[in-house]
mmCIF file of C-alpha atoms and ligand atoms in Angstrom:
data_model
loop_
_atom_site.group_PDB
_atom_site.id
_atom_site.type_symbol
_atom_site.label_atom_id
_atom_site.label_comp_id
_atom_site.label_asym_id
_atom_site.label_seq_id
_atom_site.Cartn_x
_atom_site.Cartn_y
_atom_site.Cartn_z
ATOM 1 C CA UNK W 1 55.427 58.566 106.416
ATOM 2 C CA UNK W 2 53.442 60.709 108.923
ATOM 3 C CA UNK W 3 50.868 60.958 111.153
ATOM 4 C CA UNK W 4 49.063 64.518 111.875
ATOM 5 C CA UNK W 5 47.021 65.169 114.769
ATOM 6 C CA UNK W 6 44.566 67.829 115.046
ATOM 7 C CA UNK W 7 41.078 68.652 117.044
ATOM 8 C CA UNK W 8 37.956 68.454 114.810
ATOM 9 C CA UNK W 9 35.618 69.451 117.337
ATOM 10 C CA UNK W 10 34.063 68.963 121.065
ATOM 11 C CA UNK W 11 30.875 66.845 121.954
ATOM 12 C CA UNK W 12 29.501 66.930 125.012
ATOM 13 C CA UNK W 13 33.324 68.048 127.279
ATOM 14 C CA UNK W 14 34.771 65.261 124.952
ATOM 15 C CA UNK W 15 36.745 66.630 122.542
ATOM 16 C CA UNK W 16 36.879 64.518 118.801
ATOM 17 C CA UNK W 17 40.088 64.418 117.022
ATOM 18 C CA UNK W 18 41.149 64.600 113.439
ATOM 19 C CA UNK W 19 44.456 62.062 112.560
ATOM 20 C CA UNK W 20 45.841 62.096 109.384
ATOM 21 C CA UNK W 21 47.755 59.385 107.959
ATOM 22 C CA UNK W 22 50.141 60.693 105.126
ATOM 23 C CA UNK W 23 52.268 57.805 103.273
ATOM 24 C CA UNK W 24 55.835 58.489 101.091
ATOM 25 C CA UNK W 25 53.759 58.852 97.573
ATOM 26 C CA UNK W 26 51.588 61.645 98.749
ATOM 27 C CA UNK W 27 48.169 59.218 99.701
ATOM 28 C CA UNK W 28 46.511 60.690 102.773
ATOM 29 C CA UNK W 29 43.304 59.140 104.872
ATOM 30 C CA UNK W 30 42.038 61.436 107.727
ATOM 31 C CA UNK W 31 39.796 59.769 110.156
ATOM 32 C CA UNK W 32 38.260 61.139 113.279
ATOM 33 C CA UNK W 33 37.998 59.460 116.863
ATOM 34 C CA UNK W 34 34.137 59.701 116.726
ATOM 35 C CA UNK W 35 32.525 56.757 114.854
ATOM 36 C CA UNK W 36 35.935 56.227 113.239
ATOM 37 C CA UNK W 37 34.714 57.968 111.016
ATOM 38 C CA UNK W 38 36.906 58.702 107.723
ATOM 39 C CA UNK W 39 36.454 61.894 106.462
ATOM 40 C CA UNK W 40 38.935 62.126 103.649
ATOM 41 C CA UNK W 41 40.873 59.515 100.995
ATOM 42 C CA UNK W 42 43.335 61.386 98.965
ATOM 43 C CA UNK W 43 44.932 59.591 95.962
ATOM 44 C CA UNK W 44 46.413 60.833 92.442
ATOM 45 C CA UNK W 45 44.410 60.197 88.908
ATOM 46 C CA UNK W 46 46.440 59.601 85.923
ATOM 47 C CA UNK W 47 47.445 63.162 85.128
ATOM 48 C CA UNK W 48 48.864 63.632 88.968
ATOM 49 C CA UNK W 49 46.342 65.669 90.965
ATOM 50 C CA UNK W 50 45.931 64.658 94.013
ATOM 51 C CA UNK W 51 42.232 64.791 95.236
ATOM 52 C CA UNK W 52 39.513 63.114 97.644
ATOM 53 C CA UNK W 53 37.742 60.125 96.759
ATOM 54 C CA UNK W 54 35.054 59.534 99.562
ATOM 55 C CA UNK W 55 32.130 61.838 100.823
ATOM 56 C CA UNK W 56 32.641 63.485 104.010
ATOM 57 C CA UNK W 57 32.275 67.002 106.087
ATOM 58 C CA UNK W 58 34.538 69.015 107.622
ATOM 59 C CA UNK W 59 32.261 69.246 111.207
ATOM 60 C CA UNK W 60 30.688 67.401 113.211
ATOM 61 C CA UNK W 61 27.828 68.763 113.174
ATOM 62 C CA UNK W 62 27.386 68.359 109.329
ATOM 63 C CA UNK W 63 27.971 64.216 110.784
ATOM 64 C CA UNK W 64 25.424 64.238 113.210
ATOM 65 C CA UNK W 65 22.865 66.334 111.154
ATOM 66 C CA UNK W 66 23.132 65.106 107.892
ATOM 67 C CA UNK W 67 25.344 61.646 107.470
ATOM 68 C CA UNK W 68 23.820 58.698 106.563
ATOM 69 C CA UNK W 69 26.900 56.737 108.082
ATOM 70 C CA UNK W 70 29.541 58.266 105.732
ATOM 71 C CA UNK W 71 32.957 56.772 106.149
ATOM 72 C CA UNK W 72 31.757 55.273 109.654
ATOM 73 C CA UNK W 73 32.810 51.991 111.141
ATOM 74 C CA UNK W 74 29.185 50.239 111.696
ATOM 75 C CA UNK W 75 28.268 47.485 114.255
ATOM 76 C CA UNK W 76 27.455 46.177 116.669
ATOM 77 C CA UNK W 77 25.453 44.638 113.607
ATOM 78 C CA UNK W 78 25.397 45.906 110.034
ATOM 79 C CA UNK W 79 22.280 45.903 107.767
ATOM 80 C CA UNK W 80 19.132 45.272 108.817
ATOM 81 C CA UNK W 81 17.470 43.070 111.679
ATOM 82 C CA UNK W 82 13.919 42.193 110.692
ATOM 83 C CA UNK W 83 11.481 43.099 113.603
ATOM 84 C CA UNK W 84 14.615 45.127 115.584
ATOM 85 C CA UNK W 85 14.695 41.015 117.526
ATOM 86 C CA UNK W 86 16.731 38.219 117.317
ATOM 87 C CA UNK W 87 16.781 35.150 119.803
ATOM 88 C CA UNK W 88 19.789 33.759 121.209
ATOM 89 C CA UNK W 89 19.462 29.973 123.051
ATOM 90 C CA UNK W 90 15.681 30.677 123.974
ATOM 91 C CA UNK W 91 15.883 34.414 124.863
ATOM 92 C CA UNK W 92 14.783 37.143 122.549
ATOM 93 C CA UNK W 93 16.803 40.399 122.358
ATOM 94 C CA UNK W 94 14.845 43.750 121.228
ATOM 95 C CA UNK W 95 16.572 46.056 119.673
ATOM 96 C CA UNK W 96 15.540 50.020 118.800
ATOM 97 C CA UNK W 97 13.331 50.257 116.263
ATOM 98 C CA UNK W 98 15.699 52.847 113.972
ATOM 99 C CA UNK W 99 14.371 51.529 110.474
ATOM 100 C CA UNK W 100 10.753 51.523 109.400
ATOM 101 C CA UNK W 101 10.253 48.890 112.787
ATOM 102 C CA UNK W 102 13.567 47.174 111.657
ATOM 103 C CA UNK W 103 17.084 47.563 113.298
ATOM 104 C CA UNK W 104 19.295 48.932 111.374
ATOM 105 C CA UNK W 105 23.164 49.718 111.530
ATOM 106 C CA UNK W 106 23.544 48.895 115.241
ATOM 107 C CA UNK W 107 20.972 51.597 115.955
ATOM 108 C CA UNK W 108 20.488 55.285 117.405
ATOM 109 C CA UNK W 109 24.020 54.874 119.361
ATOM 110 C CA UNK W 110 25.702 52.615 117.441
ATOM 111 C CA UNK W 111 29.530 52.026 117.197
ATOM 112 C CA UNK W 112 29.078 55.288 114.206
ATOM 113 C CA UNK W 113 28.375 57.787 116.776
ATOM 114 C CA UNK W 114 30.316 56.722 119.602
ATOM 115 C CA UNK W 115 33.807 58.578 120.967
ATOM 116 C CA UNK W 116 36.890 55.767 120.546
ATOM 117 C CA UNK W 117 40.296 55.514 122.362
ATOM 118 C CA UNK W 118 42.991 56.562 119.540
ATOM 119 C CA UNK W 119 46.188 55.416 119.550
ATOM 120 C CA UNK W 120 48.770 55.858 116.636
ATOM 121 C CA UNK W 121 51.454 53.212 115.842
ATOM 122 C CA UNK W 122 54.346 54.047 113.531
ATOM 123 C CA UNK W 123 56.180 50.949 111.595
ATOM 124 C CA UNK W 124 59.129 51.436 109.100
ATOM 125 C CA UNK W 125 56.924 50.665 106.153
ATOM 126 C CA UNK W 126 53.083 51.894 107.596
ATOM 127 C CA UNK W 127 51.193 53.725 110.205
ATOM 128 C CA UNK W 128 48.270 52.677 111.664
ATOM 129 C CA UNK W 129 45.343 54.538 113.552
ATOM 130 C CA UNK W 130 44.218 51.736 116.680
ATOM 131 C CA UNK W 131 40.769 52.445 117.800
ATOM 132 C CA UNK W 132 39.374 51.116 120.793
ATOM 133 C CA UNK W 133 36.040 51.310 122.650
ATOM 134 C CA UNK W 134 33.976 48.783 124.794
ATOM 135 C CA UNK W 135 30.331 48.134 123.960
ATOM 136 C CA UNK W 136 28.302 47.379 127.920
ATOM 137 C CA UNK W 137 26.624 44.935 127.962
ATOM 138 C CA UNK W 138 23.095 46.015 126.757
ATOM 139 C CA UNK W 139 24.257 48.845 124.654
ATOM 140 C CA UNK W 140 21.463 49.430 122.178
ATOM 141 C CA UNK W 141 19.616 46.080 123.614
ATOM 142 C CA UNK W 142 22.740 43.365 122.378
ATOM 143 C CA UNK W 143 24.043 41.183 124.795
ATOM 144 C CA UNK W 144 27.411 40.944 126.730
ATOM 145 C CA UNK W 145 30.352 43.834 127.457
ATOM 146 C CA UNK W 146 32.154 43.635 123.786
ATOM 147 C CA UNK W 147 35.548 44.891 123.739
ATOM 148 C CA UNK W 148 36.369 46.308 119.621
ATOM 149 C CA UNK W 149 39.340 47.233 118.193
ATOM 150 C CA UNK W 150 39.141 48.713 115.053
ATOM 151 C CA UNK W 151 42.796 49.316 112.776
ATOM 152 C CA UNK W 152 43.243 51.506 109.985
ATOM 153 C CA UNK W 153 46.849 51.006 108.537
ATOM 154 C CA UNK W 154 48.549 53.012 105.400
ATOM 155 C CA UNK W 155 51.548 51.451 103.757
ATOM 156 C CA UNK W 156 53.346 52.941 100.992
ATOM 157 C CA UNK W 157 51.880 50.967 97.915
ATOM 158 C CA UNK W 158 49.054 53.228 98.721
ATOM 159 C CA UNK W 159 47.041 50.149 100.659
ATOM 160 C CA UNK W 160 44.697 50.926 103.225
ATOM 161 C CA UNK W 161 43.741 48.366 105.756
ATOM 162 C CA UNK W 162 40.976 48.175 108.205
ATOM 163 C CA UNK W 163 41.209 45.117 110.658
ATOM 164 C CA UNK W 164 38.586 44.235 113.426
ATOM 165 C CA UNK W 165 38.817 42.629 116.502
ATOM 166 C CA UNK W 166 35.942 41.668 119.447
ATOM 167 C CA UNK W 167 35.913 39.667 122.601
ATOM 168 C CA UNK W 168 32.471 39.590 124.529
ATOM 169 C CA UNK W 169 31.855 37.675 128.272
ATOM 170 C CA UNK W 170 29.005 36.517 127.159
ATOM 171 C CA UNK W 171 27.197 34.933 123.489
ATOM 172 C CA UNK W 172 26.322 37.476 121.388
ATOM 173 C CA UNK W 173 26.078 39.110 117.927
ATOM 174 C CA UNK W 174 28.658 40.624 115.636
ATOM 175 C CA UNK W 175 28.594 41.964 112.533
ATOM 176 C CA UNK W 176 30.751 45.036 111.514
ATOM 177 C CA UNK W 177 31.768 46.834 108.270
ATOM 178 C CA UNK W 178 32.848 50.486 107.126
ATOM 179 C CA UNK W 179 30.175 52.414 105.284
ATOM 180 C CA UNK W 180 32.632 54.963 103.167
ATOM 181 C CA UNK W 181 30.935 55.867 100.412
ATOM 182 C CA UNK W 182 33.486 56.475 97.076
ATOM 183 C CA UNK W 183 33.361 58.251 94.558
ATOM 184 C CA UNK W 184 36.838 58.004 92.103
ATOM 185 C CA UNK W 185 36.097 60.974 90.148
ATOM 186 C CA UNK W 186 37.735 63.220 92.516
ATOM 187 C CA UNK W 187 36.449 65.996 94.798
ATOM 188 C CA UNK W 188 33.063 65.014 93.568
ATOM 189 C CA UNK W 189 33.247 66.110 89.908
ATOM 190 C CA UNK W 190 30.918 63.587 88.422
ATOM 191 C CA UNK W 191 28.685 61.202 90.092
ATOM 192 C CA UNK W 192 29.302 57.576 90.147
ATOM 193 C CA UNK W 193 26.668 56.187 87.539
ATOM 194 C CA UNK W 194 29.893 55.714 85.101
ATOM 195 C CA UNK W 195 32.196 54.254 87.552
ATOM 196 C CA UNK W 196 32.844 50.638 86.280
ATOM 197 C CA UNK W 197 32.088 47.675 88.983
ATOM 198 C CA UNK W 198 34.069 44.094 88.639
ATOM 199 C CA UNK W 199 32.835 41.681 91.471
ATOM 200 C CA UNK W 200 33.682 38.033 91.616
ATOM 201 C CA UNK W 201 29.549 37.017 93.118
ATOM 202 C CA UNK W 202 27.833 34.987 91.184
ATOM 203 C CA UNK W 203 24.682 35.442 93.707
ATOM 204 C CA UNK W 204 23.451 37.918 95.862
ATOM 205 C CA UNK W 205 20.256 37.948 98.340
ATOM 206 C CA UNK W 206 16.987 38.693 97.414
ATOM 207 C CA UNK W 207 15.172 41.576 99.058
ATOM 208 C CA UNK W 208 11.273 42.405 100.305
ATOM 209 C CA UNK W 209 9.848 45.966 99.990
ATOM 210 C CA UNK W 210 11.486 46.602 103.222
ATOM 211 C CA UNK W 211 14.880 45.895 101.847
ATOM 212 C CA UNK W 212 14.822 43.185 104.474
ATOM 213 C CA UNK W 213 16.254 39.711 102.924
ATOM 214 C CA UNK W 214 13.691 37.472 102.448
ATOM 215 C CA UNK W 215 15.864 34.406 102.334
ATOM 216 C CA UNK W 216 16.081 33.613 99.153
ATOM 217 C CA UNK W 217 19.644 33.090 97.181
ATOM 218 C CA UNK W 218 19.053 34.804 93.637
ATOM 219 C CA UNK W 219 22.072 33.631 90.316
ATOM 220 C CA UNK W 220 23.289 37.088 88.905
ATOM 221 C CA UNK W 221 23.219 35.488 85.284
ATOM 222 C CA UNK W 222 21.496 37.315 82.477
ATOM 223 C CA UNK W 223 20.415 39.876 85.342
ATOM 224 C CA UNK W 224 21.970 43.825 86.066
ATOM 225 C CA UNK W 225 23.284 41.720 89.290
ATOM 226 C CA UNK W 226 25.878 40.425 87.162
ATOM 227 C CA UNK W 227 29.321 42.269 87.724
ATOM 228 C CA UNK W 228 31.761 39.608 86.791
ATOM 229 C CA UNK W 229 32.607 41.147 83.291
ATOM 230 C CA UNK W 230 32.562 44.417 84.466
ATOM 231 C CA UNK W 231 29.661 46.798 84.609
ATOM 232 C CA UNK W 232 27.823 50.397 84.594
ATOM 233 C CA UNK W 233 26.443 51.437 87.598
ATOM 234 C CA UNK W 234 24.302 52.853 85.538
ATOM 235 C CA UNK W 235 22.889 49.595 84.691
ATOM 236 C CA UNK W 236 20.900 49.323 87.565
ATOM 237 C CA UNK W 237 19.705 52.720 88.349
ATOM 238 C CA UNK W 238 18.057 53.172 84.472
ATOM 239 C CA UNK W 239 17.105 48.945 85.104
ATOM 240 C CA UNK W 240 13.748 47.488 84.879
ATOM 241 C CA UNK W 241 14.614 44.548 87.211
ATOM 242 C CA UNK W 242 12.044 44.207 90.099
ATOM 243 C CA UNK W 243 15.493 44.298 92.886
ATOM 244 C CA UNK W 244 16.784 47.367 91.025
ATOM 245 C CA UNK W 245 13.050 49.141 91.355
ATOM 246 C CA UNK W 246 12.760 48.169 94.934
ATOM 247 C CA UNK W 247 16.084 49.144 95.688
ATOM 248 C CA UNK W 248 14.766 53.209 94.325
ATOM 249 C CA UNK W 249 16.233 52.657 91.427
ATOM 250 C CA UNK W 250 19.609 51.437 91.753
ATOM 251 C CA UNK W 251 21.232 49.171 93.976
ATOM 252 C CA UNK W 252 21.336 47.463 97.938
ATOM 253 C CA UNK W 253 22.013 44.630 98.124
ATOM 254 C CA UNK W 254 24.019 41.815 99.541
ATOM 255 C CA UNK W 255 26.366 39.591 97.382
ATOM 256 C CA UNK W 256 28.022 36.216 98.012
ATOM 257 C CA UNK W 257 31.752 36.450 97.010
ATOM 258 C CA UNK W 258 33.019 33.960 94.602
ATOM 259 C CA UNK W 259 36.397 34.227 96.011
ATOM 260 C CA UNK W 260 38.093 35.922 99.060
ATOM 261 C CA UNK W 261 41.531 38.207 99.003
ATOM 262 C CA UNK W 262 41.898 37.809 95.777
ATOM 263 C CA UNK W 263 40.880 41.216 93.333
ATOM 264 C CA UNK W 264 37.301 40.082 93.938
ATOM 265 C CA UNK W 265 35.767 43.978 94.026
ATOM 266 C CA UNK W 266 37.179 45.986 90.872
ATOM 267 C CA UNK W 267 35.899 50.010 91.036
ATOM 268 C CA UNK W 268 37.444 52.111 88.101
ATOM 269 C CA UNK W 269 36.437 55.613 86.769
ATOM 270 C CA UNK W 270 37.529 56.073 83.173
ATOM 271 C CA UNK W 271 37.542 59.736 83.511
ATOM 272 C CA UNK W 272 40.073 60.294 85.854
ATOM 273 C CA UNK W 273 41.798 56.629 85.572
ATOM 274 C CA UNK W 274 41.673 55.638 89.626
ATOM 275 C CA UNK W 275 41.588 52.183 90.470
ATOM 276 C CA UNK W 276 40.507 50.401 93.555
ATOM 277 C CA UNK W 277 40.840 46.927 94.442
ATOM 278 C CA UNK W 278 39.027 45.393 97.575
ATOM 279 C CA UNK W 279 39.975 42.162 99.136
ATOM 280 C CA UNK W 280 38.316 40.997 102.247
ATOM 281 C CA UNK W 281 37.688 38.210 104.302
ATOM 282 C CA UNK W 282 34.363 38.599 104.504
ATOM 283 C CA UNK W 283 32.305 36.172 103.013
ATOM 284 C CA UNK W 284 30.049 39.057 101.640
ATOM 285 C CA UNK W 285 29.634 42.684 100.122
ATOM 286 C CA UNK W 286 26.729 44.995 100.555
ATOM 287 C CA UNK W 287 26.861 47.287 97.319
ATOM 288 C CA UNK W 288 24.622 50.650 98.079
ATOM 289 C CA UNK W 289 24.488 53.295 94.908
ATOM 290 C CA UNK W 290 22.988 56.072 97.691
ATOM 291 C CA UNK W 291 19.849 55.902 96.056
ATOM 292 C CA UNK W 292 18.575 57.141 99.003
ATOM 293 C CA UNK W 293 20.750 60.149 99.457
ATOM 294 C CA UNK W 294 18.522 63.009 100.282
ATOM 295 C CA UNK W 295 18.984 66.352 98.639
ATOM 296 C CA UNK W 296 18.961 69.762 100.816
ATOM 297 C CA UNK W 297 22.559 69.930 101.853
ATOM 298 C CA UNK W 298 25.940 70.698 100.855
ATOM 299 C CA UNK W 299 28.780 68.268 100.808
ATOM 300 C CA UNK W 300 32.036 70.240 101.000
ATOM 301 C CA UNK W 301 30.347 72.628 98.745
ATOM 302 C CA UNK W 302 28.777 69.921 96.167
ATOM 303 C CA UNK W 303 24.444 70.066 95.985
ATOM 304 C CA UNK W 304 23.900 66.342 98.012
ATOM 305 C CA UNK W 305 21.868 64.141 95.844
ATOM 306 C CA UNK W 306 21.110 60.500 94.932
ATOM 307 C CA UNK W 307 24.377 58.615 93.083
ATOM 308 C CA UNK W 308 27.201 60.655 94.555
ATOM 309 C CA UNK W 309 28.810 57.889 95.821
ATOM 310 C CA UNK W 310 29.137 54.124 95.915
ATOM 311 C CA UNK W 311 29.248 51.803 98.652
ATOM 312 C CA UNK W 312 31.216 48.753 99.396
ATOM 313 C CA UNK W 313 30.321 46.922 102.774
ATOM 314 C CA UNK W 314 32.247 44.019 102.887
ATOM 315 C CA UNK W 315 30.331 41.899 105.814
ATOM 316 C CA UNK W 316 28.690 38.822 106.876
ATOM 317 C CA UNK W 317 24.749 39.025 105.877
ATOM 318 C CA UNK W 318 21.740 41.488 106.786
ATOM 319 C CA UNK W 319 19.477 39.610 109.034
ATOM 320 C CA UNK W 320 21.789 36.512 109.185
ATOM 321 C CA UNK W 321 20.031 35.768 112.468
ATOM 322 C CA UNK W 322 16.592 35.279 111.194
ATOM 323 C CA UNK W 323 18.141 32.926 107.900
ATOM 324 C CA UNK W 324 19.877 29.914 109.523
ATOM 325 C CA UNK W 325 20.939 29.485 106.137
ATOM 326 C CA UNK W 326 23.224 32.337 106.317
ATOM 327 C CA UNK W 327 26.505 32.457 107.505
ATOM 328 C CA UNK W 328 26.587 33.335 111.225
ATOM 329 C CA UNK W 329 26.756 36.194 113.201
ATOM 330 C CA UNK W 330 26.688 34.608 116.397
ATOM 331 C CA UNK W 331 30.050 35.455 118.589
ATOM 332 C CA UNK W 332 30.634 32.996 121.376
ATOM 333 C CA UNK W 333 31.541 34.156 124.988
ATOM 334 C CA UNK W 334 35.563 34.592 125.155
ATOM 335 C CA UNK W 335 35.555 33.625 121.033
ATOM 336 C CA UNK W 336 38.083 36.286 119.284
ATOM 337 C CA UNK W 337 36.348 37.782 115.662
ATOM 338 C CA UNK W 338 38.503 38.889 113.386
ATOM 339 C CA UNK W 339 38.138 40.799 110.172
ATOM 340 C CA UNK W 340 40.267 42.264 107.174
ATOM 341 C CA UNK W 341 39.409 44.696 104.234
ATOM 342 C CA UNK W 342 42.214 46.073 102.265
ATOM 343 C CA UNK W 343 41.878 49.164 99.700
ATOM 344 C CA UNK W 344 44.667 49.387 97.152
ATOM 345 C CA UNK W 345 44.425 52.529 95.141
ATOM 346 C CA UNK W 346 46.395 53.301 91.945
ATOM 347 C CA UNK W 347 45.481 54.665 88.057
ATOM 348 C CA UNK W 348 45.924 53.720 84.647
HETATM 349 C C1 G6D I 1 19.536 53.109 103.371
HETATM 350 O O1 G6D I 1 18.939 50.925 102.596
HETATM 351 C C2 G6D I 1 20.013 51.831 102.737
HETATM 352 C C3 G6D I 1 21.089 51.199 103.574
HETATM 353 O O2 G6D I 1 21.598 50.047 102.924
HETATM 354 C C4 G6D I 1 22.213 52.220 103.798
HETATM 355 O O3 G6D I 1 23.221 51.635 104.582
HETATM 356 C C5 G6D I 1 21.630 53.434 104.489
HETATM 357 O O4 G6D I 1 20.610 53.997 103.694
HETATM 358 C C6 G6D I 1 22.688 54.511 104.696
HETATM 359 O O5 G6D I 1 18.830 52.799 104.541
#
């Protein structure tokens, strides 16, 4: 196993860095010090070419120009914040306004486009990337100085784990997820309207017209929601369901999971035969089909469009603050959060 260092680019007298985290079968994830963002996932298909499974650039300035949030580590809260407010024992917090007069994604300068402290740690049986960086109190209008870590570790059962850690002085708000998008065809051959999805949810939250949840719990049964079995993507981009419409024709929305850490999020492409499992702690998953993905740019050479990739966010829940019947995303002063996705990759 190795790790390979290299400069991606400079921003600002800071220079960004490219580390690349190569494990015994050949599996490589780069990732750069500047939203922790990972740029590249390389795993085998069935027939033994190796190629990447996420989009990504190869600049920054591609990143700052053009990404909606690929491969970036998202917080201080993911999702949307109705109003850009929330109030915390009687005093309201405004946030920017980044989202048709919502918050969204931790807003302009969120933890995505932000410079972290890499450190690389080399085990017998992984690597890991450790990124640090502390959020001042007031950063983007949250309370309290919150110091993140954020780990990416490779293993060599071609397992990729990303781990999160925060400590704040003071009550606050966390809620943080990565926003790769994948797409298991390889190098972007095909789009991901025939990728398969399994998910263990057996509910998932409804939203308004501003893709804002409005509170209500819906039951996947008899619905394009429903993933248990196994499903299409293309289900719910060519579905008539009012959530798929809403969505523009495809999918964004929260899901409950049914069960934690064990195979509850199942992506396979037929085509090329790539698996991948995701187990989290989380107690949901935001599934995005980039039906939003605007056209007018090139992704490593591939016309961007809607569908190229699929997204996974395992989280708590948009707007949690504003639906007491949510979990919570409150973080208490000194309280440690923790968090755990892992991505196992193989083929059949
Ligand atoms: C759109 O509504 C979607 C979000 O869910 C996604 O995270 C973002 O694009 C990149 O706003």
């Amino acid at each position: 196993m190795r790790v390979l260092k290299e400069k991606f680019a400079e921003q600002n007298g800071q220079t960004v860095t490219a580390y690349t985290l190569v494990n015994d079968q050949g599996m490589e994830v780069t990732a750069i010090d500047y939203g922790c963002i990972i740029t590249k996932i390389i795993v085998p298909e069935r027939n033994g070419s190796f190629e990447n499974v996420v989009l990504g650039f190869d600049t920054l300035e591609e990143y700052q120009q053009h990404s909606p949030y690929f491969g970036a580590v998202v917080g201080r809260h993911a999702g949307r914040i109705a109003n850009a407010e929330f109030t915390l024992d009687g005093t309201t917090y405004h946030l920017e306004k980044n989202n048709n007069g919502h918050h969204l994604h931790g807003g302009l300068q969120g933890f995505d486009k932000v410079i972290w402290k890499a450190d690389v740690k080399e085990e017998k049986e992984s690597i890991s990337l450790e990124f640090k960086y502390l959020s001042k109190d007031g950063e983007e209008g949250y309370p309290g100085n919150l110091n993140m870590k954020v780990v990416y570790e490779l293993n060599n059962q071609n397992e990729f784990k990303v781990s999160y850690e925060g400590v704040s002085d003071q009550k606050t708000v966390l809620n943080v997820t990565n926003h790769t998008y994948f797409n298991l065809s390889g190098n972007l051959k095909e789009d991901i309207l025939n990728h398969t999805l399994t998910l263990k949810s057996s509910r998932f939250l409804e939203l308004d017209k501003e893709l804002i949840p409005t509170g209500e719990i819906l039951s996947v049964d008899s619905t394009p929601f429903d993933f248990r079995s196994g499903r299409k993507i293309k289900d719910g981009t060519e579905s008539a369901h009012p959530q798929n419409i809403l969505a523009g024709n495809g999918y964004d929305h929260p899901f409950l999971l049914d069960e934690h850490q064990n195979n509850e999020i199942h992506l396979y492409d037929k085509e090329s035969g790539r698996k991948l499992i995701i187990e989290t702690t989380e107690p949901g998953v935001v599934l995005y089909t980039s039906n939003q993905l605007e056209a007018g740019f090139s992704i490593r050479g591939t016309a961007s469009r809607e569908y190229l990739g699929i997204c996974l966010e395992t989280q708590g829940f948009p707007d949690s603050l504003n639906h007491p019947q949510f979990p919570s995303a409150i973080l208490e002063k000194d309280e440690v959060y923790t968090s755990e996705t892992v991505y196992k990759f193989s083929f059949n």
